[in-house]
Amino acid sequence: MTAAIGSSEHTEAEDIVRELITAPPQDPYPLYTRLREIDPIHRASVGDFWTLTRYADLSAAVKDKRFLRDPVDMQRRHIKNATINYDSPFFQSMVNWFVFSNPPEYVPKRAIYGSAFSRTYVETLRPMMVGFANDLLDAAQQRGEMEIVKQLGFDLTVRVISHVMGVPLEDSHLLVDYVAMVGGTFDPMVTPGWRQKADEETIKLEPFLRDLIAKARKNPGDNLLGRLITLDETGELNEDELMANIPLVFAAGLQTTTHFIGNSVYSFMRNPDQWALFLTDPDGLVENAVEELLRYETSVLSEAPLRFASEDIEIGGVTIGKGEAIVPFYGAVNHDPDRYEDPQRLNILREDIRTLAFGGGLHICLGQFIARLETQVALVQLAKRFPQVHLREGEAPVWHKQITNRSVEELHVRLS
Ligand code: HEM
């Protein structure tokens, strides 16, 4: 059921979605709870899409192949009646992102990128990740303290993603500037000024990317770029696609994982009983602990209206009309009491989690295995090296107020 337009539930739900979009609070979870209670499938006129807050509904929606992607449609729904400059450099690059294609074209494209992020391949990176994490912890040991988000989350993630993609670490800062901008373009309240920044960063990146691709053509490495170049030469990809998708994948992987590592350490610091439990067997407990942390405090709370209905589709008893779009509220779904008992509690022994924090279906997160493994490695090394880690005295970390991403700005800890 959905609340009737004009009813008090519909009006209240509309206010909640507006608040989440325009003035996201430090803690959005109480708003998610209320929205799920009063209108779990809400037709949000503030952004021209339906919001989903129940696990069962989202689980059905992500698997439904009748939801398709369309970058023009997505942009138009961000802010109703916004003028879009389809000739802008950023938009021209964005339409080449493989994530906007649909079957049948999508499937082989996804397979190309997927090869660099398969579970088996990612597992081979484990020793390298452990080495990176230990280098960062060695440096921190000398200081006796660490700012987790930057000095562990970011510094580990940027090394891993640069390696996987074939971007020299010393050049990665150019992509990092781009990443800082691209996230904002997925915010439903994206402004014309932000779009202009997106264009500037896209133009700024072009010479670097052309040079990177030219070098890789001469000497393709054993990395994603090297493989993409080979495919380009057989005509399966073109230069515009390469130029667009290298920064896209880099962007999708960097902030999400950086922030998830920060959120995970902070979650443990707020739940010392769970940290104490984790310390009893970090290697044995870490896999399930990370699944639970993805549920408890994921870094991706929602996304742009990426899925639109190609025909009338029924979800949870509500018809999503042909041409209408849905927005998953992953944060809300993760805390759905109909799916998870005592959802506000961190319980690293929780069973049968089957997370939706990476979405699902055809478009399930490309980087899910790398994100999991990186976080597992970071937590295990931290636990083994610094079991006594604790928040710096008087420290009250501040959450970024965002609709799509969730992250603490800084997380200062003492290591002993
Ligand atoms: C904890 C870290 C991460 C979280 C919580 C996360 C979450 C998500 C979510 C919710 C989606 C949407 C899936 C859907 O629409 O069904 C997604 C898609 C995606 N993610 Fe991640 N992600 C993370 C890390 C990464 C990493 C490390 C990479 C790449 C290296 C990555 C690359 C992507 C890409 C390319 C897509 C689009 C896939 C497609 O549409 O085909 N993500 N992610």
Short mmCIF file of C-alpha atoms and ligand atoms in Angstrom, two decimals:
data_model
loop_
_atom_site.label_atom_id
_atom_site.label_comp_id
_atom_site.label_asym_id
_atom_site.label_seq_id
_atom_site.Cartn_x
_atom_site.Cartn_y
_atom_site.Cartn_z
CA MET A 1 0.00 0.00 0.00
CA THR A 2 0.99 3.58 -0.52
CA ALA A 3 -0.43 6.56 1.37
CA ALA A 4 -3.13 8.44 -0.56
CA ILE A 5 -2.09 11.83 -1.84
CA GLY A 6 -3.48 14.45 0.52
CA SER A 7 -3.61 12.08 3.51
CA SER A 8 -1.72 13.05 6.66
CA GLU A 9 0.66 10.09 6.15
CA HIS A 10 1.44 11.21 2.61
CA THR A 11 2.09 14.78 3.73
CA GLU A 12 4.32 13.66 6.58
CA ALA A 13 6.20 11.25 4.30
CA GLU A 14 6.68 14.06 1.79
CA ASP A 15 8.15 16.27 4.54
CA ILE A 16 10.52 13.47 5.57
CA VAL A 17 11.81 12.91 2.04
CA ARG A 18 12.19 16.66 1.54
CA GLU A 19 14.20 16.88 4.78
CA LEU A 20 16.37 13.92 3.79
CA ILE A 21 17.11 15.54 0.45
CA THR A 22 17.41 19.21 1.29
CA ALA A 23 18.65 19.20 4.90
CA PRO A 24 19.89 15.72 5.76
CA PRO A 25 20.35 15.34 9.51
CA GLN A 26 23.41 13.90 11.29
CA ASP A 27 21.37 10.77 12.00
CA PRO A 28 18.86 9.90 9.26
CA TYR A 29 17.83 6.57 10.79
CA PRO A 30 14.85 7.86 12.85
CA LEU A 31 13.47 9.47 9.67
CA TYR A 32 13.87 6.22 7.75
CA THR A 33 12.02 4.37 10.50
CA ARG A 34 9.12 6.78 10.42
CA LEU A 35 8.96 6.79 6.61
CA ARG A 36 8.95 3.00 6.51
CA GLU A 37 6.14 2.95 9.08
CA ILE A 38 3.83 5.47 7.45
CA ASP A 39 4.50 5.08 3.71
CA PRO A 40 7.06 2.41 2.83
CA ILE A 41 6.58 2.92 -0.90
CA HIS A 42 6.22 6.65 -1.16
CA ARG A 43 5.53 8.70 -4.29
CA ALA A 44 7.88 11.62 -3.59
CA SER A 45 6.83 14.60 -5.64
CA VAL A 46 9.75 16.62 -4.28
CA GLY A 47 12.06 14.67 -6.56
CA ASP A 48 9.67 12.90 -8.94
CA PHE A 49 10.36 9.31 -7.87
CA TRP A 50 9.21 6.55 -5.53
CA THR A 51 11.22 5.85 -2.38
CA LEU A 52 11.62 2.25 -1.15
CA THR A 53 12.40 1.59 2.52
CA ARG A 54 11.46 -2.08 3.05
CA TYR A 55 13.93 -4.93 2.51
CA ALA A 56 11.40 -7.17 0.74
CA ASP A 57 10.37 -4.44 -1.72
CA LEU A 58 13.91 -3.46 -2.60
CA SER A 59 14.98 -7.06 -2.93
CA ALA A 60 12.19 -7.60 -5.48
CA ALA A 61 12.86 -4.33 -7.32
CA VAL A 62 16.60 -4.78 -7.85
CA LYS A 63 16.02 -8.20 -9.40
CA ASP A 64 13.28 -6.97 -11.72
CA LYS A 65 14.75 -6.61 -15.20
CA ARG A 66 11.87 -4.40 -16.30
CA PHE A 67 13.53 -1.51 -14.47
CA LEU A 68 15.94 0.10 -16.92
CA ARG A 69 18.52 2.89 -16.87
CA ASP A 70 18.56 6.14 -18.76
CA PRO A 71 20.94 9.01 -17.94
CA VAL A 72 18.68 11.66 -19.48
CA ASP A 73 15.73 10.49 -17.43
CA MET A 74 17.84 10.40 -14.27
CA GLN A 75 19.12 13.95 -14.73
CA ARG A 76 15.65 15.27 -15.41
CA ARG A 77 14.31 13.77 -12.19
CA HIS A 78 17.07 15.18 -10.01
CA ILE A 79 15.33 18.49 -9.82
CA LYS A 80 12.06 18.78 -11.60
CA ASN A 81 12.13 21.07 -14.62
CA ALA A 82 15.89 21.61 -14.36
CA THR A 83 17.48 22.62 -17.62
CA ILE A 84 20.03 20.12 -18.77
CA ASN A 85 22.80 20.98 -21.16
CA TYR A 86 23.17 17.76 -23.08
CA ASP A 87 26.26 19.11 -24.86
CA SER A 88 28.18 19.74 -21.63
CA PRO A 89 31.48 17.84 -21.31
CA PHE A 90 30.38 16.03 -18.17
CA PHE A 91 27.07 14.90 -19.64
CA GLN A 92 28.76 13.79 -22.86
CA SER A 93 31.16 11.69 -20.82
CA MET A 94 28.45 10.36 -18.51
CA VAL A 95 26.34 8.91 -21.32
CA ASN A 96 29.28 6.61 -22.05
CA TRP A 97 29.31 5.15 -18.54
CA PHE A 98 28.64 1.44 -18.90
CA VAL A 99 26.35 1.57 -15.86
CA PHE A 100 23.75 3.42 -17.93
CA SER A 101 23.47 0.76 -20.59
CA ASN A 102 20.76 -1.88 -20.57
CA PRO A 103 20.67 -5.48 -21.71
CA PRO A 104 21.61 -6.78 -24.15
CA GLU A 105 24.46 -4.21 -24.57
CA TYR A 106 25.06 -3.97 -20.82
CA VAL A 107 25.92 -7.63 -20.25
CA PRO A 108 29.22 -7.91 -22.21
CA LYS A 109 30.30 -4.46 -21.04
CA ARG A 110 29.75 -5.37 -17.41
CA ALA A 111 31.68 -8.62 -17.96
CA ILE A 112 34.70 -6.65 -19.17
CA TYR A 113 34.86 -4.53 -16.01
CA GLY A 114 33.75 -7.42 -13.84
CA SER A 115 36.87 -9.41 -14.77
CA ALA A 116 38.98 -6.93 -12.79
CA PHE A 117 36.79 -7.25 -9.72
CA SER A 118 35.86 -10.93 -9.55
CA ARG A 119 36.04 -12.67 -6.18
CA THR A 120 38.86 -14.93 -7.40
CA TYR A 121 40.98 -12.09 -8.76
CA VAL A 122 40.38 -9.90 -5.72
CA GLU A 123 41.55 -12.69 -3.43
CA THR A 124 44.97 -12.60 -5.14
CA LEU A 125 45.31 -9.01 -3.94
CA ARG A 126 45.09 -9.98 -0.27
CA PRO A 127 48.86 -10.09 0.49
CA MET A 128 49.33 -6.72 -1.19
CA MET A 129 46.46 -5.22 0.81
CA VAL A 130 47.87 -6.60 4.06
CA GLY A 131 51.23 -5.04 3.15
CA PHE A 132 49.64 -1.65 2.43
CA ALA A 133 47.63 -1.74 5.66
CA ASN A 134 50.69 -2.61 7.71
CA ASP A 135 52.76 0.17 6.13
CA LEU A 136 50.06 2.65 7.11
CA LEU A 137 49.83 1.23 10.63
CA ASP A 138 53.64 1.29 10.99
CA ALA A 139 53.62 5.01 10.22
CA ALA A 140 50.81 5.55 12.69
CA GLN A 141 52.55 3.53 15.41
CA GLN A 142 55.34 6.08 15.52
CA ARG A 143 52.79 8.84 16.10
CA GLY A 144 50.76 6.79 18.60
CA GLU A 145 47.57 7.97 16.93
CA MET A 146 45.77 7.87 13.62
CA GLU A 147 43.03 9.69 11.75
CA ILE A 148 41.27 6.59 10.45
CA VAL A 149 39.28 8.04 7.53
CA LYS A 150 42.26 9.56 5.74
CA GLN A 151 45.25 7.66 7.07
CA LEU A 152 43.75 4.18 6.87
CA GLY A 153 40.52 4.31 4.82
CA PHE A 154 41.62 6.65 2.05
CA ASP A 155 45.31 5.80 1.94
CA LEU A 156 44.58 2.08 1.70
CA THR A 157 41.77 2.45 -0.84
CA VAL A 158 43.61 4.81 -3.15
CA ARG A 159 46.58 2.43 -3.29
CA VAL A 160 44.41 -0.59 -4.05
CA ILE A 161 42.18 1.03 -6.67
CA SER A 162 45.15 2.69 -8.40
CA HIS A 163 46.93 -0.66 -8.59
CA VAL A 164 43.88 -2.53 -9.91
CA MET A 165 43.15 0.07 -12.54
CA GLY A 166 46.72 0.75 -13.65
CA VAL A 167 46.89 4.38 -12.54
CA PRO A 168 50.30 5.43 -11.15
CA LEU A 169 49.81 6.31 -7.47
CA GLU A 170 51.65 9.60 -7.94
CA ASP A 171 49.03 10.65 -10.54
CA SER A 172 46.01 9.45 -8.59
CA HIS A 173 45.41 12.91 -7.07
CA LEU A 174 44.13 14.07 -10.47
CA LEU A 175 41.38 11.48 -10.33
CA VAL A 176 40.76 12.24 -6.67
CA ASP A 177 39.79 15.84 -7.58
CA TYR A 178 37.36 14.45 -10.14
CA VAL A 179 35.92 12.00 -7.60
CA ALA A 180 35.22 14.81 -5.15
CA MET A 181 33.00 16.39 -7.77
CA VAL A 182 31.30 13.38 -9.32
CA GLY A 183 29.61 12.24 -6.11
CA GLY A 184 27.82 15.57 -5.88
CA THR A 185 26.27 15.21 -9.31
CA PHE A 186 24.32 12.24 -7.97
CA ASP A 187 22.77 14.31 -5.22
CA PRO A 188 19.12 15.05 -6.03
CA MET A 189 19.78 18.67 -5.09
CA VAL A 190 22.65 19.07 -7.54
CA THR A 191 22.94 22.74 -8.48
CA PRO A 192 23.91 24.36 -11.81
CA GLY A 193 27.13 25.52 -10.10
CA TRP A 194 27.96 21.95 -9.23
CA ARG A 195 27.30 20.83 -12.78
CA GLN A 196 29.70 23.52 -13.96
CA LYS A 197 32.37 22.16 -11.64
CA ALA A 198 31.71 18.73 -13.10
CA ASP A 199 32.39 20.13 -16.56
CA GLU A 200 35.60 21.82 -15.39
CA GLU A 201 36.94 18.65 -13.79
CA THR A 202 36.02 16.58 -16.86
CA ILE A 203 37.94 18.97 -19.11
CA LYS A 204 40.88 19.10 -16.68
CA LEU A 205 41.17 15.33 -16.64
CA GLU A 206 41.17 14.84 -20.40
CA PRO A 207 44.89 15.35 -21.20
CA PHE A 208 45.90 13.11 -18.31
CA LEU A 209 43.57 10.32 -19.44
CA ARG A 210 44.66 10.55 -23.08
CA ASP A 211 48.28 10.31 -21.99
CA LEU A 212 47.53 7.39 -19.64
CA ILE A 213 45.74 5.52 -22.42
CA ALA A 214 48.50 6.27 -24.95
CA LYS A 215 51.16 4.93 -22.57
CA ALA A 216 49.09 1.83 -21.84
CA ARG A 217 48.66 1.22 -25.57
CA LYS A 218 52.44 1.05 -25.96
CA ASN A 219 52.88 -1.09 -22.90
CA PRO A 220 49.63 -2.61 -21.60
CA GLY A 221 50.07 -3.74 -17.99
CA ASP A 222 48.39 -6.59 -16.15
CA ASN A 223 45.60 -4.39 -14.85
CA LEU A 224 42.13 -3.18 -15.81
CA LEU A 225 43.45 -0.47 -18.12
CA GLY A 226 45.70 -2.96 -19.90
CA ARG A 227 42.75 -5.29 -20.48
CA LEU A 228 40.50 -2.47 -21.65
CA ILE A 229 43.14 -1.34 -24.13
CA THR A 230 43.32 -4.81 -25.63
CA LEU A 231 39.54 -4.81 -26.01
CA ASP A 232 39.65 -1.35 -27.55
CA GLU A 233 42.05 -2.64 -30.16
CA THR A 234 39.67 -5.46 -31.07
CA GLY A 235 36.89 -2.90 -31.46
CA GLU A 236 34.86 -3.96 -28.44
CA LEU A 237 35.29 -0.56 -26.79
CA ASN A 238 36.11 2.85 -28.16
CA GLU A 239 38.30 5.66 -26.86
CA ASP A 240 35.33 7.71 -25.61
CA GLU A 241 34.14 4.78 -23.52
CA LEU A 242 37.61 4.30 -22.08
CA MET A 243 37.92 8.00 -21.25
CA ALA A 244 34.56 7.96 -19.49
CA ASN A 245 34.69 4.67 -17.61
CA ILE A 246 38.18 4.82 -16.11
CA PRO A 247 37.28 7.80 -13.90
CA LEU A 248 33.80 6.39 -13.25
CA VAL A 249 35.12 3.13 -11.80
CA PHE A 250 37.83 4.95 -9.85
CA ALA A 251 35.19 7.31 -8.43
CA ALA A 252 32.73 4.54 -7.57
CA GLY A 253 35.39 2.67 -5.63
CA LEU A 254 37.25 5.39 -3.78
CA GLN A 255 34.92 7.30 -1.50
CA THR A 256 32.52 4.43 -0.81
CA THR A 257 35.23 2.16 0.58
CA THR A 258 37.20 4.93 2.30
CA HIS A 259 34.08 5.90 4.18
CA PHE A 260 32.97 2.37 4.90
CA ILE A 261 36.30 1.66 6.61
CA GLY A 262 35.83 4.83 8.69
CA ASN A 263 32.24 3.91 9.54
CA SER A 264 33.26 0.38 10.50
CA VAL A 265 36.00 1.45 12.91
CA TYR A 266 33.69 4.04 14.42
CA SER A 267 30.92 1.45 14.81
CA PHE A 268 33.29 -0.75 16.77
CA MET A 269 34.42 2.18 18.93
CA ARG A 270 30.76 2.92 19.74
CA ASN A 271 30.13 -0.75 20.57
CA PRO A 272 33.11 -1.79 22.71
CA ASP A 273 31.48 -5.14 23.57
CA GLN A 274 31.52 -6.02 19.85
CA TRP A 275 35.15 -4.92 19.50
CA ALA A 276 36.07 -7.08 22.50
CA LEU A 277 34.26 -10.00 20.88
CA PHE A 278 36.01 -9.35 17.55
CA LEU A 279 39.40 -9.38 19.29
CA THR A 280 38.83 -12.96 20.44
CA ASP A 281 39.23 -14.20 16.85
CA PRO A 282 39.63 -11.44 14.23
CA ASP A 283 40.46 -13.83 11.36
CA GLY A 284 37.53 -16.09 12.09
CA LEU A 285 34.95 -13.39 12.79
CA VAL A 286 35.82 -10.78 10.21
CA GLU A 287 33.77 -12.00 7.25
CA ASN A 288 30.49 -11.95 9.10
CA ALA A 289 31.47 -8.80 10.99
CA VAL A 290 31.85 -6.90 7.72
CA GLU A 291 28.45 -8.13 6.47
CA GLU A 292 26.92 -6.88 9.70
CA LEU A 293 28.76 -3.56 9.47
CA LEU A 294 27.43 -3.12 5.93
CA ARG A 295 23.98 -3.53 7.40
CA TYR A 296 24.56 -1.45 10.50
CA GLU A 297 26.43 1.53 9.04
CA THR A 298 26.90 1.38 5.27
CA SER A 299 28.52 4.26 3.40
CA VAL A 300 25.88 4.36 0.62
CA LEU A 301 22.50 5.41 1.98
CA SER A 302 20.68 5.98 -1.29
CA GLU A 303 21.30 6.79 -4.93
CA ALA A 304 19.96 8.87 -7.78
CA PRO A 305 16.73 7.74 -9.53
CA LEU A 306 18.67 5.30 -11.68
CA ARG A 307 15.93 2.73 -12.29
CA PHE A 308 12.85 3.59 -14.28
CA ALA A 309 9.95 1.28 -15.07
CA SER A 310 9.78 0.20 -18.72
CA GLU A 311 6.18 -0.93 -18.08
CA ASP A 312 3.78 -0.91 -15.11
CA ILE A 313 5.49 -2.90 -12.35
CA GLU A 314 3.93 -4.02 -9.09
CA ILE A 315 6.15 -3.83 -6.02
CA GLY A 316 4.78 -4.63 -2.57
CA GLY A 317 1.20 -4.16 -3.74
CA VAL A 318 1.89 -0.76 -5.37
CA THR A 319 2.02 -0.13 -9.10
CA ILE A 320 5.06 1.80 -10.24
CA GLY A 321 3.72 3.24 -13.46
CA LYS A 322 5.50 2.94 -16.78
CA GLY A 323 8.11 5.72 -17.01
CA GLU A 324 8.30 6.31 -13.25
CA ALA A 325 11.53 5.87 -11.27
CA ILE A 326 12.50 4.37 -7.92
CA VAL A 327 15.13 5.40 -5.37
CA PRO A 328 16.35 2.75 -2.91
CA PHE A 329 16.95 3.98 0.61
CA TYR A 330 19.58 1.37 1.44
CA GLY A 331 20.04 2.77 4.95
CA ALA A 332 16.34 2.22 5.71
CA VAL A 333 16.27 -1.25 4.18
CA ASN A 334 19.28 -2.31 6.25
CA HIS A 335 17.38 -1.48 9.43
CA ASP A 336 14.02 -2.98 8.47
CA PRO A 337 12.67 -4.76 11.60
CA ASP A 338 10.63 -7.13 9.42
CA ARG A 339 13.90 -8.49 8.07
CA TYR A 340 16.36 -7.97 10.93
CA GLU A 341 15.64 -8.56 14.59
CA ASP A 342 16.71 -5.65 16.78
CA PRO A 343 18.05 -3.79 13.73
CA GLN A 344 19.59 -0.85 15.62
CA ARG A 345 21.98 -3.21 17.40
CA LEU A 346 25.41 -4.14 16.05
CA ASN A 347 25.75 -7.90 16.38
CA ILE A 348 28.72 -9.32 14.52
CA LEU A 349 27.40 -12.85 15.07
CA ARG A 350 24.08 -12.08 13.34
CA GLU A 351 23.09 -14.84 10.93
CA ASP A 352 21.56 -14.81 7.45
CA ILE A 353 22.33 -11.16 6.67
CA ARG A 354 22.11 -11.31 2.84
CA THR A 355 22.95 -7.65 2.55
CA LEU A 356 21.36 -5.28 0.05
CA ALA A 357 24.01 -2.65 0.83
CA PHE A 358 25.56 -3.36 -2.59
CA GLY A 359 22.22 -3.28 -4.39
CA GLY A 360 21.36 -6.38 -6.37
CA GLY A 361 20.41 -7.94 -9.67
CA LEU A 362 22.29 -7.10 -12.85
CA HIS A 363 23.66 -3.83 -11.51
CA ILE A 364 24.91 -5.16 -8.19
CA CYS A 365 27.99 -3.24 -7.06
CA LEU A 366 30.94 -3.99 -9.33
CA GLY A 367 33.40 -3.55 -6.47
CA GLN A 368 31.63 -5.57 -3.77
CA PHE A 369 34.42 -8.13 -3.30
CA ILE A 370 37.22 -5.60 -3.24
CA ALA A 371 35.32 -3.37 -0.81
CA ARG A 372 34.67 -6.30 1.50
CA LEU A 373 38.23 -7.59 1.41
CA GLU A 374 39.81 -4.17 1.94
CA THR A 375 37.62 -3.54 4.97
CA GLN A 376 38.29 -7.02 6.33
CA VAL A 377 42.04 -6.51 5.97
CA ALA A 378 41.92 -3.06 7.58
CA LEU A 379 39.93 -4.32 10.58
CA VAL A 380 41.98 -7.48 11.12
CA GLN A 381 45.30 -5.65 10.96
CA LEU A 382 44.05 -2.93 13.27
CA ALA A 383 42.78 -5.53 15.75
CA LYS A 384 45.99 -7.56 15.70
CA ARG A 385 48.34 -4.61 15.90
CA PHE A 386 46.37 -2.26 18.14
CA PRO A 387 43.72 -4.10 20.14
CA GLN A 388 43.61 -1.22 22.63
CA VAL A 389 42.63 1.33 19.95
CA HIS A 390 40.15 3.90 21.26
CA LEU A 391 38.68 7.26 20.33
CA ARG A 392 40.81 10.27 21.23
CA GLU A 393 39.56 11.75 24.51
CA GLY A 394 36.73 14.22 24.09
CA GLU A 395 36.37 13.23 20.45
CA ALA A 396 32.82 13.31 19.05
CA PRO A 397 33.09 12.55 15.36
CA VAL A 398 30.79 14.54 13.08
CA TRP A 399 28.81 12.90 10.30
CA HIS A 400 28.73 14.45 6.84
CA LYS A 401 25.16 15.50 6.19
CA GLN A 402 24.34 13.91 2.86
CA ILE A 403 21.41 12.12 1.27
CA THR A 404 23.46 9.57 -0.66
CA ASN A 405 26.65 8.92 1.31
CA ARG A 406 27.24 8.37 5.00
CA SER A 407 30.62 9.05 6.53
CA VAL A 408 32.32 10.54 9.53
CA GLU A 409 34.41 13.55 8.59
CA GLU A 410 37.38 12.59 10.76
CA LEU A 411 37.98 9.78 13.21
CA HIS A 412 40.94 10.37 15.52
CA VAL A 413 42.01 7.37 17.55
CA ARG A 414 44.79 6.60 20.00
CA LEU A 415 46.52 3.35 19.28
CA SER A 416 47.29 2.24 22.82
C1 HEM B 1 31.64 -0.35 0.92
C2 HEM B 1 31.85 0.09 -0.29
C3 HEM B 1 30.79 0.16 -1.35
C4 HEM B 1 29.44 0.27 -1.23
C5 HEM B 1 28.60 0.36 0.05
C6 HEM B 1 28.89 0.29 -2.58
C7 HEM B 1 27.55 0.36 -2.88
C8 HEM B 1 27.03 0.31 -4.16
C9 HEM B 1 25.63 0.33 -4.47
C10 HEM B 1 24.51 0.42 -3.46
C11 HEM B 1 25.51 0.27 -5.81
C12 HEM B 1 24.21 0.26 -6.62
C13 HEM B 1 23.90 -1.14 -7.06
C14 HEM B 1 22.56 -1.27 -7.72
O1 HEM B 1 22.10 -0.28 -8.34
O2 HEM B 1 21.94 -2.34 -7.60
C15 HEM B 1 26.85 0.22 -6.36
C16 HEM B 1 27.14 0.16 -7.71
C17 HEM B 1 28.41 0.23 -8.21
N1 HEM B 1 29.59 0.20 -7.51
FE1 HEM B 1 29.76 0.08 -5.51
N2 HEM B 1 29.93 0.20 -3.47
C18 HEM B 1 31.10 0.10 -2.78
C19 HEM B 1 32.38 -0.05 -3.31
C20 HEM B 1 32.68 -0.06 -4.64
C21 HEM B 1 33.99 -0.27 -5.21
C22 HEM B 1 35.26 -0.57 -4.42
C23 HEM B 1 33.87 -0.15 -6.57
C24 HEM B 1 34.88 -0.26 -7.66
C25 HEM B 1 36.06 -0.52 -7.62
C26 HEM B 1 32.47 0.09 -6.85
C27 HEM B 1 31.96 0.26 -8.12
C28 HEM B 1 30.61 0.29 -8.40
C29 HEM B 1 30.09 0.40 -9.77
C30 HEM B 1 30.89 0.57 -11.04
C31 HEM B 1 28.70 0.34 -9.64
C32 HEM B 1 27.68 0.37 -10.76
C33 HEM B 1 27.40 -1.05 -11.21
C34 HEM B 1 26.45 -1.15 -12.36
O3 HEM B 1 25.52 -0.35 -12.46
O4 HEM B 1 26.66 -2.04 -13.18
N3 HEM B 1 31.79 0.13 -5.67
N4 HEM B 1 27.76 0.22 -5.33
#
